[in-house]
Backbone as CSV, one residue per row, in Angstrom:
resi,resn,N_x,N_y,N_z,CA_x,CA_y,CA_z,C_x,C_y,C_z
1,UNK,-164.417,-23.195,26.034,-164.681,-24.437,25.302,-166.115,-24.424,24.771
2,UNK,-166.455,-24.422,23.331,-167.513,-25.232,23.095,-168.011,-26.521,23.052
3,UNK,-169.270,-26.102,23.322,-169.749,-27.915,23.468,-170.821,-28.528,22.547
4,UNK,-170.012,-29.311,21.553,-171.084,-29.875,20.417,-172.532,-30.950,21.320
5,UNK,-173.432,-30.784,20.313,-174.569,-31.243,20.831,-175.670,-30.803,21.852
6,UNK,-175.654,-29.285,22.169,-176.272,-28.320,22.304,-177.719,-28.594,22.006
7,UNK,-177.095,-28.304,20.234,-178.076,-27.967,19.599,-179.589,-28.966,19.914
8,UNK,-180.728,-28.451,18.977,-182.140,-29.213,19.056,-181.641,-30.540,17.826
9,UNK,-181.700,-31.813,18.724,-181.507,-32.824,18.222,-182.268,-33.724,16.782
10,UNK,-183.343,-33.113,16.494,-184.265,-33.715,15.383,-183.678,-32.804,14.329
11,UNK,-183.507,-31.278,14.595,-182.865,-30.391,13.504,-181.632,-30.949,13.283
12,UNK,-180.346,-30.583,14.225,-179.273,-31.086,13.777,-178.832,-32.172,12.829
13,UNK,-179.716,-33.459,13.593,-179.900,-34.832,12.910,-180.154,-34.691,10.879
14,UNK,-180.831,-33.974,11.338,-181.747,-33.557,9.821,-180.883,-33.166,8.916
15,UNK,-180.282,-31.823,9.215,-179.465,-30.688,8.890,-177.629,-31.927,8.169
16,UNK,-177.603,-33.220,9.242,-176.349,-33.406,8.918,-176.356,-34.162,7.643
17,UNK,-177.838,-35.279,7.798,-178.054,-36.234,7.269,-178.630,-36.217,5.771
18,UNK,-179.423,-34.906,5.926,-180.291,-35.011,4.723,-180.235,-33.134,3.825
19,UNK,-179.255,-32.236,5.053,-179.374,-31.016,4.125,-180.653,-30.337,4.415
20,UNK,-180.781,-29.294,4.287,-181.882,-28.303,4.456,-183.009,-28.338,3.187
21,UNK,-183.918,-28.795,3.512,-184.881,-29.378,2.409,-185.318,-27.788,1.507
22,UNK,-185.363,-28.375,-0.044,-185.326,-27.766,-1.074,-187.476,-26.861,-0.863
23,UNK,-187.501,-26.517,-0.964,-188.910,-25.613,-1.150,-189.663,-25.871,-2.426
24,UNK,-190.490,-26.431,-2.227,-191.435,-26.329,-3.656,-191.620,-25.336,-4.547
25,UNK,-192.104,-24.622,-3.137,-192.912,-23.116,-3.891,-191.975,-22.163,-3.435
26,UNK,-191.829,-20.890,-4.024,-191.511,-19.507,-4.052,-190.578,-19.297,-4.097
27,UNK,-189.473,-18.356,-3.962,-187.988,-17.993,-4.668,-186.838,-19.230,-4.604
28,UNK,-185.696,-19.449,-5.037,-185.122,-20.277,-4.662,-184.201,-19.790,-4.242
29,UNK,-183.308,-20.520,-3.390,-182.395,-20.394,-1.962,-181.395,-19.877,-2.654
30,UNK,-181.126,-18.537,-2.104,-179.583,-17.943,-2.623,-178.300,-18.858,-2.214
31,UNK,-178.584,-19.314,-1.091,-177.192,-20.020,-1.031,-178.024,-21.595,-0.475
32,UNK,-176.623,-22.725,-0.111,-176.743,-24.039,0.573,-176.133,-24.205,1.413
33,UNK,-176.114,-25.229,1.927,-175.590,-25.532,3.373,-174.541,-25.763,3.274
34,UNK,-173.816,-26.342,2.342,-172.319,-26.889,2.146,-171.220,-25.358,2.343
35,UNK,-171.949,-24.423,1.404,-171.111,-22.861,1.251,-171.724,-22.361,2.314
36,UNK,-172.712,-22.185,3.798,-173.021,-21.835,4.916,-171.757,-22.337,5.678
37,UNK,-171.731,-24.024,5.698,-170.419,-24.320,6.615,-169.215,-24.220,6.287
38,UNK,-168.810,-24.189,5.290,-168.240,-23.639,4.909,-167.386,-22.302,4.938
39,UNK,-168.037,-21.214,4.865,-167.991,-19.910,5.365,-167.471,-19.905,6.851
40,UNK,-168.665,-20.660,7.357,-168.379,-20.647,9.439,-166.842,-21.439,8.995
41,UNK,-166.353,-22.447,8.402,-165.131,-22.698,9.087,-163.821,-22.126,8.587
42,UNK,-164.234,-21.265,7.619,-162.967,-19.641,7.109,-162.937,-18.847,8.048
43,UNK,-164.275,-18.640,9.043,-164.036,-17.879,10.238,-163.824,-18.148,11.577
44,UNK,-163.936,-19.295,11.535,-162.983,-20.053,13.146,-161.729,-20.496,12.831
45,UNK,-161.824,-20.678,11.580,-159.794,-20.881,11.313,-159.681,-18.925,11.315
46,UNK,-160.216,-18.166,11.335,-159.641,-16.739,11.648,-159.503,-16.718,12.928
47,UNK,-160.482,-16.477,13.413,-161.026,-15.994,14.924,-161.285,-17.203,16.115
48,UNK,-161.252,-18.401,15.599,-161.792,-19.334,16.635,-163.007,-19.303,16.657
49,UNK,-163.143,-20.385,17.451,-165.532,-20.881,17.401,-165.696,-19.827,18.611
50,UNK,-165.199,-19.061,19.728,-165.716,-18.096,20.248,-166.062,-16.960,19.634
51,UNK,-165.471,-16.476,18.397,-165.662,-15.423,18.134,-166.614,-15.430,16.594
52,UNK,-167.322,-16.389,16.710,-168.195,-16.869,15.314,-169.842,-16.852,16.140
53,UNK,-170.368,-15.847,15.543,-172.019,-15.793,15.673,-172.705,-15.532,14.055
54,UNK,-174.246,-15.946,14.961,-174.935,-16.745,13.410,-175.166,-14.745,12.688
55,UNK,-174.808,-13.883,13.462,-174.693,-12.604,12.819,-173.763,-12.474,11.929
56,UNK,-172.442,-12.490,12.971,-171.633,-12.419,11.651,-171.178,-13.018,10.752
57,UNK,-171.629,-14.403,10.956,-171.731,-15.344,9.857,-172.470,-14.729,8.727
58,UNK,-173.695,-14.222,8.495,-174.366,-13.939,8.163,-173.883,-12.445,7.115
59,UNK,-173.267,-11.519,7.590,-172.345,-10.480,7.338,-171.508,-10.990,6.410
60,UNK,-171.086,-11.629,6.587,-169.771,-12.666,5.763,-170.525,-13.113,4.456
61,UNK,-171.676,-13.831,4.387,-172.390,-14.177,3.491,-173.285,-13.457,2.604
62,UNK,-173.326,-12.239,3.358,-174.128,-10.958,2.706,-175.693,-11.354,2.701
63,UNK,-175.933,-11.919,3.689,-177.570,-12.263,3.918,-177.816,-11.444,5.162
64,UNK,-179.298,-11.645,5.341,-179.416,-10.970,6.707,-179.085,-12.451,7.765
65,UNK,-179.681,-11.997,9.045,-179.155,-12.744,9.889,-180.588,-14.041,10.194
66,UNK,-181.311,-12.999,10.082,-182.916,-13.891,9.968,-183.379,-15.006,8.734
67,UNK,-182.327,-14.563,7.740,-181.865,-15.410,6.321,-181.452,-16.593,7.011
68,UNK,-180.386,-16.386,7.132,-179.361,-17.560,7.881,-179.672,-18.345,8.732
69,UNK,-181.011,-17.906,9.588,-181.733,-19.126,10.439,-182.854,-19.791,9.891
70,UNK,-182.686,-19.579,8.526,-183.857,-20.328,7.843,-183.046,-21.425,7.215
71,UNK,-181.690,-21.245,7.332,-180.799,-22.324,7.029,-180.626,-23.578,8.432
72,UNK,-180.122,-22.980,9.093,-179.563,-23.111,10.397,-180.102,-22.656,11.512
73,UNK,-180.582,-23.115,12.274,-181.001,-22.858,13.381,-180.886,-22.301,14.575
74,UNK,-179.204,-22.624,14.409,-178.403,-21.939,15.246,-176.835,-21.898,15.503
75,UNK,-176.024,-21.730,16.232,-174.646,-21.786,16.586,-174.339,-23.510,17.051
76,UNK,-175.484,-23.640,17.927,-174.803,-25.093,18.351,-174.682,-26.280,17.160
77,UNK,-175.967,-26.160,16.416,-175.729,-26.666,14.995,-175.349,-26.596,14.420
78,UNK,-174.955,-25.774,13.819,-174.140,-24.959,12.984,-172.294,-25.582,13.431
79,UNK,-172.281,-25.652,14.843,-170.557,-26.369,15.557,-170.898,-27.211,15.139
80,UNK,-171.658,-28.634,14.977,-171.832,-30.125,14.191,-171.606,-30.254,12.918
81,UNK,-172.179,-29.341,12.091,-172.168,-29.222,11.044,-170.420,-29.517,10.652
82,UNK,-169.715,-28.084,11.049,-168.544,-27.779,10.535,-167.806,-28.833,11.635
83,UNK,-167.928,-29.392,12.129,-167.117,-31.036,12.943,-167.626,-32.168,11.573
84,UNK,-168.560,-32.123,11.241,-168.702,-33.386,10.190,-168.063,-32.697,8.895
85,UNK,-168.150,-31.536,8.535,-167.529,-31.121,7.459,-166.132,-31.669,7.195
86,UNK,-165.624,-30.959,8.351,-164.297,-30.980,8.542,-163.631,-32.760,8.244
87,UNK,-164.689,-33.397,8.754,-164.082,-35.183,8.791,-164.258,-35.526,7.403
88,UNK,-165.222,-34.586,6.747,-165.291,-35.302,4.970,-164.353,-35.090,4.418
89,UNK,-163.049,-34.004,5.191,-162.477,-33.927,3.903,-161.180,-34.899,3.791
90,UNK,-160.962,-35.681,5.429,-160.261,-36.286,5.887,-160.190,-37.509,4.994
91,UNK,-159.078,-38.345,4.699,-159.064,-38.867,4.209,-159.621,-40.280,5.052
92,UNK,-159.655,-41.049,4.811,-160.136,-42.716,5.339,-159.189,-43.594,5.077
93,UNK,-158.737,-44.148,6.799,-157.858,-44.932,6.945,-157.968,-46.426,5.884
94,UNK,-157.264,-47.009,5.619,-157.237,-48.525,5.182,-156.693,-49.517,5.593
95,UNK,-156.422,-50.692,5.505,-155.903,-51.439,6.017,-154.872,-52.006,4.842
96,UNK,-154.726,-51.237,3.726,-153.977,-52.367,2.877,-152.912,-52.511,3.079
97,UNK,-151.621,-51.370,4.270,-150.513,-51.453,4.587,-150.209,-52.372,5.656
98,UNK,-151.972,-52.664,6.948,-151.640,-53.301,7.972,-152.354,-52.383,8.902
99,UNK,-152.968,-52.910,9.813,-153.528,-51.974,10.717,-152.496,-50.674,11.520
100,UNK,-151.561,-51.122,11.907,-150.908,-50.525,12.465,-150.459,-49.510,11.519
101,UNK,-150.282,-49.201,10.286,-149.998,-47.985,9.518,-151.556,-47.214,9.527
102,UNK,-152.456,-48.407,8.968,-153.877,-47.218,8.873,-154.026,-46.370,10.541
103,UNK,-153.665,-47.251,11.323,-154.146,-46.156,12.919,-152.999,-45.071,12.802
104,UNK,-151.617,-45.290,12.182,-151.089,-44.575,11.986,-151.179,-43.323,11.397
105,UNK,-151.992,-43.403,10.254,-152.544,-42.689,9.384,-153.660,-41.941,10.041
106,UNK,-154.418,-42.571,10.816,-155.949,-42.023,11.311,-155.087,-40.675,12.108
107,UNK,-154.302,-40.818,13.164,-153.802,-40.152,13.894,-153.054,-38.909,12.982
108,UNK,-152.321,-39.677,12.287,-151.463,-38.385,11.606,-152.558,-37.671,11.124
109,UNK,-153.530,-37.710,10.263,-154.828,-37.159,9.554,-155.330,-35.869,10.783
110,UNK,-155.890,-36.973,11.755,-156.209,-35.650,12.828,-155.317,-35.099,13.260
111,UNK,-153.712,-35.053,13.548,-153.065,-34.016,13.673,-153.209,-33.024,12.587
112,UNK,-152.952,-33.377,11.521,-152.954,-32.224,9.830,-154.543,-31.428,10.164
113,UNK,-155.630,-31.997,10.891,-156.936,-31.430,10.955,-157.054,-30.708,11.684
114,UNK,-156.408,-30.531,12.991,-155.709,-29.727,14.184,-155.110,-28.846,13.571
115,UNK,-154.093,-29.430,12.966,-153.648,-28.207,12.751,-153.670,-26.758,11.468
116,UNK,-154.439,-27.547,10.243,-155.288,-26.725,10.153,-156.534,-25.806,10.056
117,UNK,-157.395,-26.564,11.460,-158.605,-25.689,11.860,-158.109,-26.208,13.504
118,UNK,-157.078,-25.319,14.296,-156.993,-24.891,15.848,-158.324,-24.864,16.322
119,UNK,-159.735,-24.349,16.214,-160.789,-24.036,16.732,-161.386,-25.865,16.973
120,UNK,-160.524,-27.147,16.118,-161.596,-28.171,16.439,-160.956,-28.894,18.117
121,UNK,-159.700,-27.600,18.511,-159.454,-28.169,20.014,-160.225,-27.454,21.076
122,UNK,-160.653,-26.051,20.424,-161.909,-25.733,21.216,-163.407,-26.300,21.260
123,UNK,-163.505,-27.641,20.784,-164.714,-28.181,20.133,-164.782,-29.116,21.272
124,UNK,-165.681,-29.580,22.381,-165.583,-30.521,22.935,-166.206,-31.463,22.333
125,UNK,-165.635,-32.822,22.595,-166.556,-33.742,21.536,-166.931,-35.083,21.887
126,UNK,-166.899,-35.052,23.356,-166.952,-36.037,23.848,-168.850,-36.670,24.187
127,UNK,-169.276,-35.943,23.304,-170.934,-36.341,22.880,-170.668,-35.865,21.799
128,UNK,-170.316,-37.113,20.845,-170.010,-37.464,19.822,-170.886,-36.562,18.480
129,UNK,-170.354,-36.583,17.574,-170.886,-35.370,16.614,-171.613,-36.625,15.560
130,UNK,-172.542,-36.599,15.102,-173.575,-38.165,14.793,-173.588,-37.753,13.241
131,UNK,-172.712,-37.227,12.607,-173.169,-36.933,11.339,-171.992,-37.949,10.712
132,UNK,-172.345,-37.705,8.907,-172.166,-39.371,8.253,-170.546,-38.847,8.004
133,UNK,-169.792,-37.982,7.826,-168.511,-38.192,7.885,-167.860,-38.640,9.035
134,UNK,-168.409,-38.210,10.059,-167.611,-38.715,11.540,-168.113,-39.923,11.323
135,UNK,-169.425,-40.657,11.263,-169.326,-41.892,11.684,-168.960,-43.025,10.524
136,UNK,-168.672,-42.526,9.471,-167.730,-43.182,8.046,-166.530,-43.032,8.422
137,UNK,-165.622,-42.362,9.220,-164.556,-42.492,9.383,-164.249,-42.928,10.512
138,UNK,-165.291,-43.490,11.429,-165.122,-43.781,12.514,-165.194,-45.721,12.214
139,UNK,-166.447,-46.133,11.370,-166.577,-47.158,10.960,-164.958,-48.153,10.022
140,UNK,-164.471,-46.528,9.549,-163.146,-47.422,8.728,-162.352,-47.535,9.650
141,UNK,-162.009,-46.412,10.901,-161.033,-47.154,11.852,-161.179,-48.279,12.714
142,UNK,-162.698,-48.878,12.638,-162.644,-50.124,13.692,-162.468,-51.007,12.791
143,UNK,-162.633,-51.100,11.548,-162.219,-52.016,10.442,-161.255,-52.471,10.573
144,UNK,-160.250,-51.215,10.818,-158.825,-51.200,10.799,-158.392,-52.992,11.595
145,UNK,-158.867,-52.974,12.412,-158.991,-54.053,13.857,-159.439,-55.498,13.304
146,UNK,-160.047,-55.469,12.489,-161.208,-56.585,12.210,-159.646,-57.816,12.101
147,UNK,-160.351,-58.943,12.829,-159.539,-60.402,12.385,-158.275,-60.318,13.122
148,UNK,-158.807,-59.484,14.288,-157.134,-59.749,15.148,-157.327,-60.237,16.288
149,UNK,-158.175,-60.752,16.378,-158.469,-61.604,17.437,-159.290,-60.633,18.538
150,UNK,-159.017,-59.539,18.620,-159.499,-58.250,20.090,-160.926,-58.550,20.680
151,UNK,-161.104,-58.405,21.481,-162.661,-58.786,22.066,-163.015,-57.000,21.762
152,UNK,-164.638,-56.835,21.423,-165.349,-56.222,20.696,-164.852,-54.868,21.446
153,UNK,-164.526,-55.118,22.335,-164.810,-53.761,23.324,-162.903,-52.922,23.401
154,UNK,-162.279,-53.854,22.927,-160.896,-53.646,22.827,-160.894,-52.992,21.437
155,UNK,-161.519,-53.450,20.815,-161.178,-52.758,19.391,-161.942,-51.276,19.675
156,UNK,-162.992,-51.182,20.160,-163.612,-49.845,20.416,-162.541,-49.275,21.040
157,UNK,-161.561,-49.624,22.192,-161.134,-48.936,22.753,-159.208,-48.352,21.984
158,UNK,-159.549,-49.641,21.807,-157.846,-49.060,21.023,-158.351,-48.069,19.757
159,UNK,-158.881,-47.841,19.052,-159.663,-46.693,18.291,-159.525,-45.248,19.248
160,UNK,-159.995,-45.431,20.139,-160.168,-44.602,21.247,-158.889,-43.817,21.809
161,UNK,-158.317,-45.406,21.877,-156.698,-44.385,22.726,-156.179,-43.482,21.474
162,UNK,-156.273,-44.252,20.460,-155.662,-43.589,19.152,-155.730,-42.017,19.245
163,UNK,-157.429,-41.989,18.603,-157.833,-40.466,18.738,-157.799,-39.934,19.689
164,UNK,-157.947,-40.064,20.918,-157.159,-39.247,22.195,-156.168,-39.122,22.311
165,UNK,-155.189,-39.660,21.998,-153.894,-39.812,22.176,-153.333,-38.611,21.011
166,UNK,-154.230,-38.555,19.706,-153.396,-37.181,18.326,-154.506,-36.611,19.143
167,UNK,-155.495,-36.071,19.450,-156.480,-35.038,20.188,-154.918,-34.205,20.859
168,UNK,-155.161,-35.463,22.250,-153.975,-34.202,23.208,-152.335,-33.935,23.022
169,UNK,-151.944,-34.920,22.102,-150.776,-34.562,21.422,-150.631,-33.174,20.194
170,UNK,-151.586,-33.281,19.314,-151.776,-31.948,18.198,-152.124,-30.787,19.276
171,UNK,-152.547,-30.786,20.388,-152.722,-29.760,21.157,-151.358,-28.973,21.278
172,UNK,-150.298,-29.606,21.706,-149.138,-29.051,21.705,-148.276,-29.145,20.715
173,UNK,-148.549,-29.205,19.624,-148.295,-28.932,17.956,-148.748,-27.506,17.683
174,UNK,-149.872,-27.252,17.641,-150.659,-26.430,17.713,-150.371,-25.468,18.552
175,UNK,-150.369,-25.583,19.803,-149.683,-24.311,20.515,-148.483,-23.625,20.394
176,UNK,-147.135,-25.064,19.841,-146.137,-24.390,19.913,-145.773,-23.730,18.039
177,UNK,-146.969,-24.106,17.633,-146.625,-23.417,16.060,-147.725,-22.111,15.846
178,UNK,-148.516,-21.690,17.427,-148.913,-20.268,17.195,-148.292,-19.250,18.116
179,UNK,-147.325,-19.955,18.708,-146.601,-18.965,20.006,-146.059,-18.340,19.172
180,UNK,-144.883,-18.277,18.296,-144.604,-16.820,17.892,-145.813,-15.693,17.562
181,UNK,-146.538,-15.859,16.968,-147.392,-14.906,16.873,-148.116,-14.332,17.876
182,UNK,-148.589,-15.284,18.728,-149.172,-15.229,19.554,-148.197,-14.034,20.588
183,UNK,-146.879,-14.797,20.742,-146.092,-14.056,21.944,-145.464,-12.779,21.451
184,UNK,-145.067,-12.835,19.988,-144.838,-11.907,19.020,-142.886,-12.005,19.294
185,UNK,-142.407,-13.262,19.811,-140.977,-13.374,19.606,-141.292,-14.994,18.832
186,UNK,-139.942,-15.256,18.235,-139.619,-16.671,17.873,-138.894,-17.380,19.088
187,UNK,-138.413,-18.390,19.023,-138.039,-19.531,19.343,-136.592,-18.541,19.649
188,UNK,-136.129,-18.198,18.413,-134.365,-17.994,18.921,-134.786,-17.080,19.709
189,UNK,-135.090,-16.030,19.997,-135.433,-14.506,20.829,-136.136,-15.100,22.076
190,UNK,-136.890,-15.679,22.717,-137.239,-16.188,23.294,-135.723,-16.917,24.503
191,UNK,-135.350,-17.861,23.818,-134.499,-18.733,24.380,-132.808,-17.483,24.843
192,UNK,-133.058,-17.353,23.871,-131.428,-16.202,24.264,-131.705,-15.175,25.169
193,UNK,-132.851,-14.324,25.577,-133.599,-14.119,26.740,-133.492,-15.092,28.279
194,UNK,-133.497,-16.441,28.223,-133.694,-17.088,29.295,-132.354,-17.674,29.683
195,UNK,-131.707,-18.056,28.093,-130.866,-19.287,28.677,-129.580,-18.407,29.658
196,UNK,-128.960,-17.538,29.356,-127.963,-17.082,30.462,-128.255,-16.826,32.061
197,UNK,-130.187,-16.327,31.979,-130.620,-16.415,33.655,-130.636,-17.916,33.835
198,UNK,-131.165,-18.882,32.809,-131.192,-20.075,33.526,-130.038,-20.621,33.979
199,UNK,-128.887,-20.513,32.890,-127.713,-21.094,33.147,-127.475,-20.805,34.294
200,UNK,-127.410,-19.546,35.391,-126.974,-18.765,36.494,-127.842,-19.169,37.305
201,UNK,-128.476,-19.801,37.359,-129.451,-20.066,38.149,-129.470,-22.035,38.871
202,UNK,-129.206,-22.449,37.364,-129.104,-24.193,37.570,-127.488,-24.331,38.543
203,UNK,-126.519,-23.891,37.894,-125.098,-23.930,38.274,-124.873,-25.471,38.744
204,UNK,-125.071,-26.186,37.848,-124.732,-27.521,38.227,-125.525,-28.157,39.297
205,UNK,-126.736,-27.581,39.832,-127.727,-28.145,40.867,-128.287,-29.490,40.544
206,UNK,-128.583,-29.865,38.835,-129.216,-30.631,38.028,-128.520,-31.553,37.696
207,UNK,-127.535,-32.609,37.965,-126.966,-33.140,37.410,-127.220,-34.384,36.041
208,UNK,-128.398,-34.438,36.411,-128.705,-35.675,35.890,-129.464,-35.111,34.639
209,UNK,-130.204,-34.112,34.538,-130.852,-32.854,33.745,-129.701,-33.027,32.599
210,UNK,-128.433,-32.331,33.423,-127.607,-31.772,31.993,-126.804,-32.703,31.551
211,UNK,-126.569,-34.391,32.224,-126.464,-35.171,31.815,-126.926,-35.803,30.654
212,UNK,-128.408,-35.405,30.776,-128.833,-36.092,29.415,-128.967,-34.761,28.660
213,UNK,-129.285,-33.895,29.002,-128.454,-32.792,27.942,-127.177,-32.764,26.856
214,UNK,-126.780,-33.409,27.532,-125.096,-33.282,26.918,-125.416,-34.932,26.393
215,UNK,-126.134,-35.867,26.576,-126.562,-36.893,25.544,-127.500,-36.935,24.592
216,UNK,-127.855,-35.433,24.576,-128.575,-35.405,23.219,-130.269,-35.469,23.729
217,UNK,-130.903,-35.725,24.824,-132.281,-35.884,25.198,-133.104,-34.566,24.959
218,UNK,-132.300,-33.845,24.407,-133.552,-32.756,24.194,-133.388,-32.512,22.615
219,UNK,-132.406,-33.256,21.486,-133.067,-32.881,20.565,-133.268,-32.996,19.292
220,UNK,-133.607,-32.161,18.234,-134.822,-32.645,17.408,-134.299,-33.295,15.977
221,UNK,-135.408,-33.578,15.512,-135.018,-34.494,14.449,-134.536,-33.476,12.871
222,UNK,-134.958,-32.187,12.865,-134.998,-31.412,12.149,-134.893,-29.960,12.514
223,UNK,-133.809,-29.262,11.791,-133.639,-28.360,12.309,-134.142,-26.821,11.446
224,UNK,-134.806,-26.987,10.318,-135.662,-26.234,9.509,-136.813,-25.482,9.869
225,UNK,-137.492,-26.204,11.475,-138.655,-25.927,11.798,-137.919,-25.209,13.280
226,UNK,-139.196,-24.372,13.814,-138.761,-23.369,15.046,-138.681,-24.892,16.139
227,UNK,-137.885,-24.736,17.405,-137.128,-25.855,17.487,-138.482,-26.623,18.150
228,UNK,-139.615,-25.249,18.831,-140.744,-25.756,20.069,-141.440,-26.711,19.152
229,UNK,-141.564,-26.504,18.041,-142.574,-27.231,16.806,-141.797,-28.759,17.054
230,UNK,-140.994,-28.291,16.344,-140.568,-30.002,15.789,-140.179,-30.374,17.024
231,UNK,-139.885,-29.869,18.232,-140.022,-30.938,19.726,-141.168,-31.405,19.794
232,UNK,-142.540,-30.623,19.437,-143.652,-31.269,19.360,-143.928,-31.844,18.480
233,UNK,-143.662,-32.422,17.410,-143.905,-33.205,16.385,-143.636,-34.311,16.668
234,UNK,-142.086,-34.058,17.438,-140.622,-35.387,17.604,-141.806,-36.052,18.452
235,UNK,-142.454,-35.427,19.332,-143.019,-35.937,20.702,-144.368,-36.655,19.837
236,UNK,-144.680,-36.291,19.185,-145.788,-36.777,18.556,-146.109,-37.944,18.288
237,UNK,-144.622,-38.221,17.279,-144.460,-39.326,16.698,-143.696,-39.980,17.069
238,UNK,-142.829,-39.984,18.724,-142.670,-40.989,19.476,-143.764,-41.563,20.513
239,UNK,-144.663,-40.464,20.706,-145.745,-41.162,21.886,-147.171,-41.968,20.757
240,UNK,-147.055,-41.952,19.741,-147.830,-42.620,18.706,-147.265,-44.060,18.997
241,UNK,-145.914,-44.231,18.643,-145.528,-45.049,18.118,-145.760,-46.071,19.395
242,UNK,-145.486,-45.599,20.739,-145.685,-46.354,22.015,-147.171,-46.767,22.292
243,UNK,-148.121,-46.194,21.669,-149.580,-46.413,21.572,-149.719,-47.595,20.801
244,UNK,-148.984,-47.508,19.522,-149.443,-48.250,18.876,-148.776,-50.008,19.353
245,UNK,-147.295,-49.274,19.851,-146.558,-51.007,20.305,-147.527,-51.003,21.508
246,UNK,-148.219,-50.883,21.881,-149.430,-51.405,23.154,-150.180,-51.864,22.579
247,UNK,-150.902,-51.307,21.503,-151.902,-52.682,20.753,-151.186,-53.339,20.372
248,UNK,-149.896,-53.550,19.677,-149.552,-54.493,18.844,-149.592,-55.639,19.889
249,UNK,-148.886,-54.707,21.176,-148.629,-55.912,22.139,-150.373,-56.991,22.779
250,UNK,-151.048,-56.405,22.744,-152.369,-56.433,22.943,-153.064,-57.534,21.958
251,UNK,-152.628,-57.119,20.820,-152.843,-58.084,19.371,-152.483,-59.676,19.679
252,UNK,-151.008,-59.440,19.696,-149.788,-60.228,20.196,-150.589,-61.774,21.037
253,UNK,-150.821,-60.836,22.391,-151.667,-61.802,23.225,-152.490,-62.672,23.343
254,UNK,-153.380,-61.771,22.368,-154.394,-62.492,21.915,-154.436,-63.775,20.749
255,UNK,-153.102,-64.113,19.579,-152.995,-64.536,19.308,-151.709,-65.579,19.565
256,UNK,-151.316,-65.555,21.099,-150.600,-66.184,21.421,-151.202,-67.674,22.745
């Protein structure tokens, strides 16, 4: 796991807020910071944030490496950077459907962000990444809330369950849409492998198991996608939906 906020705090701050200041005097800067983070996050969507140093970043960019810290300072900065990047490109929830679609939206957004840059579940982020896309998109989801009566600290928190809730849900989106590669079988090869030892194995021990088996509890809404995926999707967007009937219910209360 990496851990954002490492880095030297006056640089980072600097680096998110204001960009790597332009030079008066003497050559001008072959490259900027936008195409620096940039670069780093073509190579953690390759390799993951373990396998990204300010070298071979640097390699990638065709600078030297001593170049590249005249940009950046370092790796831990450099992880902030590409965490606020990543949130600019995110779109920003609204409220014009109703809160409950924009949190809807916030969530679905960070699943699509999961899943395509895997490396932001190696990102710990629980010392918050302080740059102006995270906290612009953080500002539109408590919006989301405004005029529902919630005491101040409820709206912080239902925000909260939200993004924790697509955090550790896209986790298993994400895993089960790199296991083939990863394991180097699919879904059907996999399962036709197990299911005749399992079958020989359960022999009716389970009753209640293959009960809801045979009622349909295991499955999916779509059958286009490998089946582990869209179980994790299905799961996605039923444990959303129970998040969200908890605020509603929460809402509810408060205006009752």
């Amino acid at each position: 796991m990496e851990y954002a906020g490492r880095g030297d705090a006056a640089r980072t701050m600097a680096l998110l807020w204001e960009g790597v200041p332009v030079p008066r005097r003497g050559p001008r800067q072959r490259l900027d910071l936008p195409r620096i983070v940039d670069a780093a996050i073509t190579e953690a969507d390759r390799a993951g944030p373990a396998a990204l140093s300010m070298r071979a970043l640097a390699e990638v960019l065709g600078i030297g490496a001593a170049s590249l810290y005249t940009y950046v300072p370092g790796k831990a900065e450099l992880l902030e950077l590409m965490v606020d990047r990543v949130a600019g490109r995110q779109p920003l929830p609204t409220a014009d459907a109703g809160w409950r679609a924009g949190l809807h939206d916030l969530a679905t957004s960070d699943l699509n962000a999961f899943r395509a840059h895997p490396w932001l579940l190696q990102v710990a982020t629980s010392r918050t990444v302080f740059g102006p896309n995270v906290i612009t998109r953080y500002d539109a989801a408590l919006a989301l809330l405004e005029g529902h009566g919630l005491a101040a600290i409820d709206v912080v928190q239902c925000v909260a369950a939200v993004e924790s809730y697509a955090r550790g849900a896209a986790a298993a989106v994400v895993e089960a849409e790199q296991a083939p590669v990863r394991t180097g079988s699919s879904d059907d090869e996999w399962w036709e492998r197990r299911a005749p030892l399992l079958d020989e194995r359960m022999n009716g021990r389970f009753p209640r198991l293959s009960a809801l088996d045979e009622a349909g509890a295991f499955a999916v809404s779509n059958s286009t996608l490998p089946y582990t995926l869209q179980r994790a999707l299905d799961r996605f967007a039923f444990g959303l939906d129970l998040v969200l009937d908890s605020i509603a219910g929460r809402i509810a209360a408060t205006q009752g």
